[in-house]
Short mmCIF file of C-alpha atoms and ligand atoms in Angstrom, two decimals:
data_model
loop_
_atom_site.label_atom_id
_atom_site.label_comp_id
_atom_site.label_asym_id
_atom_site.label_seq_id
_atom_site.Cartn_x
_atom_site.Cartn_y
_atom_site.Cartn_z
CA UNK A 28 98.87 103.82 111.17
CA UNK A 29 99.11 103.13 114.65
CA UNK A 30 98.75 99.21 114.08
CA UNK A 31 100.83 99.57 111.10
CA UNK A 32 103.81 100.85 113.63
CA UNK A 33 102.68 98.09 116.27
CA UNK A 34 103.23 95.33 113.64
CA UNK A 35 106.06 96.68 112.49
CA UNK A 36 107.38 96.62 115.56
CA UNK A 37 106.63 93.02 116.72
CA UNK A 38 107.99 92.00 113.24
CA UNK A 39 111.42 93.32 114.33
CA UNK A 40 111.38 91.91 117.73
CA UNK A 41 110.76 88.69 116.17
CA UNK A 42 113.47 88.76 113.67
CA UNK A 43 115.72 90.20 116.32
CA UNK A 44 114.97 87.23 118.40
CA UNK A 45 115.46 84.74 115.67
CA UNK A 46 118.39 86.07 114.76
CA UNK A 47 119.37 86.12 118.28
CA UNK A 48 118.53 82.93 118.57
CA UNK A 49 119.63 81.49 115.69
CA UNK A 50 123.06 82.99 116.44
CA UNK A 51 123.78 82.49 120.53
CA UNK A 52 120.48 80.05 121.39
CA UNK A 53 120.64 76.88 119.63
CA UNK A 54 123.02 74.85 122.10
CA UNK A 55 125.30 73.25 119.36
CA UNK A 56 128.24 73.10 122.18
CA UNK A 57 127.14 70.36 124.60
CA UNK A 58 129.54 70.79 127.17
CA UNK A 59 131.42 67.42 128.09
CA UNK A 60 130.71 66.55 131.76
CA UNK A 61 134.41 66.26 133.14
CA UNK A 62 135.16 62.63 132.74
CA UNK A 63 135.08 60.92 135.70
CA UNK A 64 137.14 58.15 136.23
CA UNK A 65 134.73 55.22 136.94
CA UNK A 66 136.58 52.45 139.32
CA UNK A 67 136.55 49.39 137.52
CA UNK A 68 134.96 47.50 139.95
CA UNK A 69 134.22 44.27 137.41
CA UNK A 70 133.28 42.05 140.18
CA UNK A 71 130.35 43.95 141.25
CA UNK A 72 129.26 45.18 137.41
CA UNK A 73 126.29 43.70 135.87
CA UNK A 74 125.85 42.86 132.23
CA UNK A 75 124.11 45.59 131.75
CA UNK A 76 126.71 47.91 133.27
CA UNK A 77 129.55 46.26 131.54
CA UNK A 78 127.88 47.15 128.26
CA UNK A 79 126.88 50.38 129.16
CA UNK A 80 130.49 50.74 130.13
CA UNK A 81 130.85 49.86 126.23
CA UNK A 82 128.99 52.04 125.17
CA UNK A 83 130.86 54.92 127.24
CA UNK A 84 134.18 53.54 125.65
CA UNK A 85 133.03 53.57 122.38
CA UNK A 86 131.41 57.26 122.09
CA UNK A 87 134.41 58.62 124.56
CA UNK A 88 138.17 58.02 125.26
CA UNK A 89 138.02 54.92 122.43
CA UNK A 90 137.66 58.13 119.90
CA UNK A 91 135.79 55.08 117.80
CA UNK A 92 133.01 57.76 116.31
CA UNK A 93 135.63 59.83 115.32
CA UNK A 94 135.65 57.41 112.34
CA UNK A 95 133.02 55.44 112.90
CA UNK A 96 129.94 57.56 112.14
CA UNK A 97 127.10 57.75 109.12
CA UNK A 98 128.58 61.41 108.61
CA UNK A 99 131.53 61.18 106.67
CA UNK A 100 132.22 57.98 105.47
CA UNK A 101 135.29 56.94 106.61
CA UNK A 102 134.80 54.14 108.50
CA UNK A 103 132.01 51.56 108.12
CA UNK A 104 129.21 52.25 110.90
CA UNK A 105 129.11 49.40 113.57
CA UNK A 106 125.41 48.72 114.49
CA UNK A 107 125.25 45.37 112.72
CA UNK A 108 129.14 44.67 112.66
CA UNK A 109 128.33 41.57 115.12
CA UNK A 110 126.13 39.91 112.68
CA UNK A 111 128.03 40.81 109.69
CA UNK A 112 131.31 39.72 111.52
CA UNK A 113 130.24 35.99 109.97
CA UNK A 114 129.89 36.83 106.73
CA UNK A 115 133.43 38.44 107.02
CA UNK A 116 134.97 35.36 107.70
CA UNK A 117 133.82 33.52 105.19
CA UNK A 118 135.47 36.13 102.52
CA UNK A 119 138.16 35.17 100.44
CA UNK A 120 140.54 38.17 101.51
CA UNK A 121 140.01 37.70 105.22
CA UNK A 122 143.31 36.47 106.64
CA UNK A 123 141.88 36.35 110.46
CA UNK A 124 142.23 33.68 112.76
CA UNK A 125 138.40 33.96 114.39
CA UNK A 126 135.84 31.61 114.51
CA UNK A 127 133.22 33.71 115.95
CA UNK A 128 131.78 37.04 116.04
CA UNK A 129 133.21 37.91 119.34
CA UNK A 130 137.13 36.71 118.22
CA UNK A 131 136.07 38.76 114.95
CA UNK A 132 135.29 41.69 116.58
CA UNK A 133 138.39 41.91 118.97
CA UNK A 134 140.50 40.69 115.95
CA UNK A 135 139.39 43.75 113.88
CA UNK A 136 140.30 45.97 117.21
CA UNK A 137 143.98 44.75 117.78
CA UNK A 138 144.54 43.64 113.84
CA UNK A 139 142.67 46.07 111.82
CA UNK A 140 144.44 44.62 108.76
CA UNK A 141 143.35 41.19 109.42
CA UNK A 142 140.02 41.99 107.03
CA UNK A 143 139.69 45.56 105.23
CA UNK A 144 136.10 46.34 104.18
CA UNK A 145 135.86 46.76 101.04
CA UNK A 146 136.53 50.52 99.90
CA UNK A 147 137.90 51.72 103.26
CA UNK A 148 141.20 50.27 102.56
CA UNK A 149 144.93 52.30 102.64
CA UNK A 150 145.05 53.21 98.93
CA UNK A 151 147.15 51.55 96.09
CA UNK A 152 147.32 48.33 99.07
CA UNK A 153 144.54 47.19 97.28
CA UNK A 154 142.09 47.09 100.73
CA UNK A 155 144.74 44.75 102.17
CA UNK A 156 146.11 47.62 104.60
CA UNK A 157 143.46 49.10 107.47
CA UNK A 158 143.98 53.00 108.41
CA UNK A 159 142.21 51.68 111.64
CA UNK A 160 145.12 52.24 114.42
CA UNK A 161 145.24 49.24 116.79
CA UNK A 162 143.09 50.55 119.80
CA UNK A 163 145.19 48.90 122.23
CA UNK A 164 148.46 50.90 121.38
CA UNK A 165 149.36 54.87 121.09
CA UNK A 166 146.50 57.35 122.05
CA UNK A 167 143.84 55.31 122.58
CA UNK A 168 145.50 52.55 124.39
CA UNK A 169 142.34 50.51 125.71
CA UNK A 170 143.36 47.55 127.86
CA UNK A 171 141.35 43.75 128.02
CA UNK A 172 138.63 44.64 129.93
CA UNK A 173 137.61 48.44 127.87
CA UNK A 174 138.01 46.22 124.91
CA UNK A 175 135.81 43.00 126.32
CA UNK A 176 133.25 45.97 127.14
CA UNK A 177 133.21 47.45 123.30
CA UNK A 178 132.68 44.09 122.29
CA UNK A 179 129.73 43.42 124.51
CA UNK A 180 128.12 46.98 123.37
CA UNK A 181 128.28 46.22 119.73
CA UNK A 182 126.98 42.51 120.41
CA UNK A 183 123.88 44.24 121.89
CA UNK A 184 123.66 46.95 119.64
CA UNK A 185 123.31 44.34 116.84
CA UNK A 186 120.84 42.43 118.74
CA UNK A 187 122.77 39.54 119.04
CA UNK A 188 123.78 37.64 121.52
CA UNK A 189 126.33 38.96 124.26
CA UNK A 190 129.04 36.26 124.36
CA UNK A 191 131.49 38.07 126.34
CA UNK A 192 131.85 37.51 129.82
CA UNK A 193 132.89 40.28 132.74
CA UNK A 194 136.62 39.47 133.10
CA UNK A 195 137.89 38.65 136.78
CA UNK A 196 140.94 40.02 137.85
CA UNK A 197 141.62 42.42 135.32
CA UNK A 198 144.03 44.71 135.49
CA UNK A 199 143.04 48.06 137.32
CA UNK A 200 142.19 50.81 134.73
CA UNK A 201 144.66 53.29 133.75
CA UNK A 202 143.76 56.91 135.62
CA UNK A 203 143.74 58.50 132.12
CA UNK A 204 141.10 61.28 133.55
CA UNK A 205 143.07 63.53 134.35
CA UNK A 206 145.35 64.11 130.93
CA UNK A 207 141.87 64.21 129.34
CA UNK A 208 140.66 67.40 131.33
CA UNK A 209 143.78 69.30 131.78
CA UNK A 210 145.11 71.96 129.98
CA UNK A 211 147.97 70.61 128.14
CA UNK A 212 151.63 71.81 127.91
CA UNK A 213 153.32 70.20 125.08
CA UNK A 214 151.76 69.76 121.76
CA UNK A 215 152.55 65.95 122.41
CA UNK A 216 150.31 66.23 125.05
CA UNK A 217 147.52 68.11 123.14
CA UNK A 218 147.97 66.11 120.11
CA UNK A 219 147.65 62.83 121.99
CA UNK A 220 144.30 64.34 123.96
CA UNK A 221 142.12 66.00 121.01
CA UNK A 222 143.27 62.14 119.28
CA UNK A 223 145.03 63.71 116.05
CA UNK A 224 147.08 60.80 115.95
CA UNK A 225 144.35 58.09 114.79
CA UNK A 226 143.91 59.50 111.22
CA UNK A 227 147.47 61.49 111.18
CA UNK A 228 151.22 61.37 111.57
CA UNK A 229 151.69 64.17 113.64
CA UNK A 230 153.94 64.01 116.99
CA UNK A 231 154.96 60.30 116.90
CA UNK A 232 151.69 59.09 116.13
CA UNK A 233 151.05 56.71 112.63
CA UNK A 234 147.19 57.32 111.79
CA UNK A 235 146.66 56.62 108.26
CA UNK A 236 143.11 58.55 107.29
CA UNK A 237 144.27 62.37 106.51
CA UNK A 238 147.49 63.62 105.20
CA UNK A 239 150.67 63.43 106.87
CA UNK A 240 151.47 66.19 108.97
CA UNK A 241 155.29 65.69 109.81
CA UNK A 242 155.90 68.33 107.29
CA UNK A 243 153.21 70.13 106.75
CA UNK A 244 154.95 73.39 107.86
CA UNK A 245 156.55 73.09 104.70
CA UNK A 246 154.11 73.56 102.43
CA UNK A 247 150.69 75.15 104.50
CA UNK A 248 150.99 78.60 106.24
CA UNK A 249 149.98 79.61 109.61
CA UNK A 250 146.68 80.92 108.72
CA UNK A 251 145.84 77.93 106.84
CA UNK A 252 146.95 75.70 109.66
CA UNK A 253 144.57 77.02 111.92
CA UNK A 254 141.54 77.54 109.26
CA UNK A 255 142.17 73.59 108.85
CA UNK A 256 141.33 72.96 112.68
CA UNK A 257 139.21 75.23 113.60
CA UNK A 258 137.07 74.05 110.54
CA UNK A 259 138.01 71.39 108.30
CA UNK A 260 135.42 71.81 105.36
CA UNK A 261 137.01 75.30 104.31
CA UNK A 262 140.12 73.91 102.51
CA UNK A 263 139.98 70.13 101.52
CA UNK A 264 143.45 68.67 100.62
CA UNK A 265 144.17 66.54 97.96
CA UNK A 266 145.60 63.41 99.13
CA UNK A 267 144.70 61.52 101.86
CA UNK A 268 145.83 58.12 102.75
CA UNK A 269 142.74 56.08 101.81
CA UNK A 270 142.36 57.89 98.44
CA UNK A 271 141.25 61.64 97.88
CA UNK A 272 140.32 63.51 100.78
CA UNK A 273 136.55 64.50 101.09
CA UNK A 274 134.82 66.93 103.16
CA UNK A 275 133.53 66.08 106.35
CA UNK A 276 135.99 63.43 106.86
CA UNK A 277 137.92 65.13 109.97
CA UNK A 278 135.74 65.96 112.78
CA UNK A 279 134.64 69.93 113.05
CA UNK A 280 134.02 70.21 116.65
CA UNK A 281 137.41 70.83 117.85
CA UNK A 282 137.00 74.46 118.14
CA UNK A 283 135.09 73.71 121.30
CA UNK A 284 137.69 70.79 122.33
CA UNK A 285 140.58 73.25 123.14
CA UNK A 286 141.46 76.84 124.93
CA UNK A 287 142.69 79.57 122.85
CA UNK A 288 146.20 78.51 124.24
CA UNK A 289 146.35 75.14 123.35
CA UNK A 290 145.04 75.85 119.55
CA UNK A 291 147.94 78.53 119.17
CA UNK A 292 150.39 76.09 120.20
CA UNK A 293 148.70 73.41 118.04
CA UNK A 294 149.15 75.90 114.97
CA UNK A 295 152.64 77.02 116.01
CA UNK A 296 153.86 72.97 116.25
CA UNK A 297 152.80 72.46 112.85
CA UNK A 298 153.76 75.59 111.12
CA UNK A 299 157.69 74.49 112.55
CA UNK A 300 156.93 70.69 111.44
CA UNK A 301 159.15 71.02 108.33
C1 HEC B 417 141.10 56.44 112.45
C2 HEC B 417 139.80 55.94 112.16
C3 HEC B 417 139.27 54.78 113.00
C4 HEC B 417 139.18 54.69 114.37
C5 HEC B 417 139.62 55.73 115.41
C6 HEC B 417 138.55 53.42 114.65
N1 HEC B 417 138.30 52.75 113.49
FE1 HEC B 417 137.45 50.89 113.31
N2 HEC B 417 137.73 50.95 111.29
C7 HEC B 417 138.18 52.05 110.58
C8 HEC B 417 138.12 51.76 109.17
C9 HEC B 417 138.52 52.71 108.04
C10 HEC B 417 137.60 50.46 109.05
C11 HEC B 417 137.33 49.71 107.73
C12 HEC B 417 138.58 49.06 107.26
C13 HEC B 417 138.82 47.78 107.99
O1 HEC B 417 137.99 46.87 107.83
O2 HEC B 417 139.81 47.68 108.73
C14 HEC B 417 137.38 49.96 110.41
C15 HEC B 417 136.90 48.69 110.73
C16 HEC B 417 136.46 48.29 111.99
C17 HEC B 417 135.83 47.04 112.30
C18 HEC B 417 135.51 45.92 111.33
C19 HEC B 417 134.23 46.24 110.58
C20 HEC B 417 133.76 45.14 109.69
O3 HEC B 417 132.64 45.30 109.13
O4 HEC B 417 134.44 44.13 109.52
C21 HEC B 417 135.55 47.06 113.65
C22 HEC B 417 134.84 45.97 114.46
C23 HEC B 417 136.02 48.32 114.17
N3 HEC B 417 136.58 49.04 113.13
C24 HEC B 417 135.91 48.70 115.48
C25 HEC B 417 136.43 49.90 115.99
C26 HEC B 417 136.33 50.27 117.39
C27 HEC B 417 135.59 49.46 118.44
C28 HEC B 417 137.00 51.45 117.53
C29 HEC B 417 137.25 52.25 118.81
C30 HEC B 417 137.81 51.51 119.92
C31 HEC B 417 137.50 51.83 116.21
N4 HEC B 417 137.12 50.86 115.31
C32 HEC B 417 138.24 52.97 115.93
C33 HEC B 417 138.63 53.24 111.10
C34 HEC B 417 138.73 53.54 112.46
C1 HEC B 418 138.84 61.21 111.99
C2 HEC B 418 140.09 61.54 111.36
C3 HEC B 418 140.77 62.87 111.67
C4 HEC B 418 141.09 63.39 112.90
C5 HEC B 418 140.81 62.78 114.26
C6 HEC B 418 141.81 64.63 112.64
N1 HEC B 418 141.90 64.85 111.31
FE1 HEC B 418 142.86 66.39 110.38
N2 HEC B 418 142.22 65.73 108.58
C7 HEC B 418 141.57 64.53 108.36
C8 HEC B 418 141.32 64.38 106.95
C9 HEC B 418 140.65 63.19 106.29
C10 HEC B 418 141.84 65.54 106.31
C11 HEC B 418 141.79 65.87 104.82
C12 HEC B 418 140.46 66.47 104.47
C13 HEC B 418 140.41 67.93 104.80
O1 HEC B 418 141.30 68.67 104.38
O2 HEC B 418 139.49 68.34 105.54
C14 HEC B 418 142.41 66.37 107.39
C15 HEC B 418 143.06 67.57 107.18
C16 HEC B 418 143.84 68.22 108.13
C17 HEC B 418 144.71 69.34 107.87
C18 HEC B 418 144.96 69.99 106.52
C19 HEC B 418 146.15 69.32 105.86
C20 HEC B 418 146.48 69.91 104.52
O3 HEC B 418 147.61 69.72 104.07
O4 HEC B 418 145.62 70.55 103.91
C21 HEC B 418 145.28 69.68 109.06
C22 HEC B 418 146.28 70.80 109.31
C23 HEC B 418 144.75 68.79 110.07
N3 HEC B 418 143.88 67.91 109.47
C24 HEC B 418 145.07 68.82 111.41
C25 HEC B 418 144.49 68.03 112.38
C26 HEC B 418 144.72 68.18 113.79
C27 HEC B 418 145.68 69.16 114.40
C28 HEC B 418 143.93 67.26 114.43
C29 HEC B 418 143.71 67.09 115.91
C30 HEC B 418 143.31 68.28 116.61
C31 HEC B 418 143.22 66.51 113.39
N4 HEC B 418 143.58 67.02 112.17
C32 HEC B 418 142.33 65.45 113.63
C33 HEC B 418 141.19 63.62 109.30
C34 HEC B 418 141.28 63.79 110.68
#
């Protein structure tokens, strides 16, 4: 009896950790380090740091894997994109000017429209409209040298050759750093930070991947509104953009991304977007 009670016992202090654990324990938040705001010293960078500076660009402030992920599917993932950038060019629909993978790659950043894979396309433009926002403009707004450095990641992450060369004289980088850490106080603000804007129109912004939000308020309630950010795969509209919408398609981690504030004012700005 007495080693009946004992197992007993260690069988509830192991489900009680579990579900402890399972619960609290497994670290699914991975808090952002506060981004600091590298000085673009180009002279001084290596290759090596310029394309780690890529790599930084592309998984941060470019907001690329917000689209650009194998979860998802909607966006082609770029691992080989430098090596399939020739057989792009040679496609009967492409309507680009490059000649090589490095001009193709670039193109594709500041012309998204200038070849639409297959599929990914805005619908009924039969893939000859990208819902890729040019990364140069709006939100993202890289300048020459972030987008020289994307360019040299994905050449390396392909395994090809690195073409690009460190620019000289480039323009100082933008001291973005602080917008991105700071609690914001208009939903223009917050909007253009948590990077709504590349797959909506919401708040001036012309993203083309998920519904149109300019008037959602006319049509979703206030509990929905909030349901829909704080986790996307509970209520899947209808329509999107590229064709029906599909689970998984908006990202589910902004629940960690904002303060109860800032979500509340989030909600409240669309619920009056009528
Ligand atoms: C809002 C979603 C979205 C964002 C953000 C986005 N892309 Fe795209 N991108 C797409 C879609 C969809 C396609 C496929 C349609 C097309 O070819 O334009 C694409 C295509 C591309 C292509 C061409 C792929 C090919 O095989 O020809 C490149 C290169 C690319 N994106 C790079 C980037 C980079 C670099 C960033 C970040 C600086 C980025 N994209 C941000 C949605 C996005
Ligand atoms: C990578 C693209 C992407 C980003 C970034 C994104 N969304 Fe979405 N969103 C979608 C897609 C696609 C849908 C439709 C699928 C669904 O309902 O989950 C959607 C659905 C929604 C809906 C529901 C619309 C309806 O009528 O049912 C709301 C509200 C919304 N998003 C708000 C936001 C807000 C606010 C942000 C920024 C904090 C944001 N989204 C960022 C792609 C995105």
């Amino acid at each position: 009896m007495k080693t009946f009670l004992k197992v007993v016992a260690f069988s509830v202090v192991v489900i009680l950790f579990y579900a402890f654990y399972a619960s609290y324990g497994i670290p699914q938040i991975k808090p952002e380090a506060p981004p600091q705001e590298e000085k673009l010293d180009l002279g001084s960078m290596t290759m090596y740091q310029f394309i780690a500076l890529g790599d930084k660009i592309f998984n941060g402030k470019g907001t690329c894997t917000l689209c650009h992920n194998p979860v998802g599917g909607r966006a082609p993932v770029l691992d080989s994109v430098a090596s399939i950038a020739l057989e792009h060019m040679k496609d009967a629909r492409y309507k680009g000017k490059a000649k090589t993978a490095e001009e193709y790659i670039r193109e594709s950043m500041l012309e998204p429209s200038a070849f639409v894979v297959a599929g990914f396309g805005v619908k009924g433009t039969n893939d000859t409209e990208s819902p890729m926002p040019n990364v140069a403009t709006g939100a993202i707004g890289l300048n020459e040298a972030e987008i020289d450095a994307v360019i040299a990641y994905l050449q390396k992450k392909a395994g090809t050759e690195v073409t690009v060369k460190i620019p000289v004289g480039a323009p100082a980088k933008e001291e973005k750093a602080e917008a991105a850490t700071a609690i914001a106080k208009t939903p223009d603000e917050l909007v253009a930070k948590l990077g709504c804007g590349a797959c909506h129109k919401i708040a001036g912004q012309v993203g083309a991947l998920g519904p149109d939000l300019t008037k959602v308020g006319a049509v979703r309630k206030e509990d929905y509104l909030r349901r829909s950010v704080l986790d996307p795969d509970a209520d899947i509209a209808k329509q999107c953009p590229t064709g029906p919408c599909a689970a998984g398609m908006m990202p589910k981690d902004y629940k960690d991304k904002m303060t109860a504030g800032e979500l509340e004012m989030l909600v409240k700005f669309m619920v009056n977007s009528k």
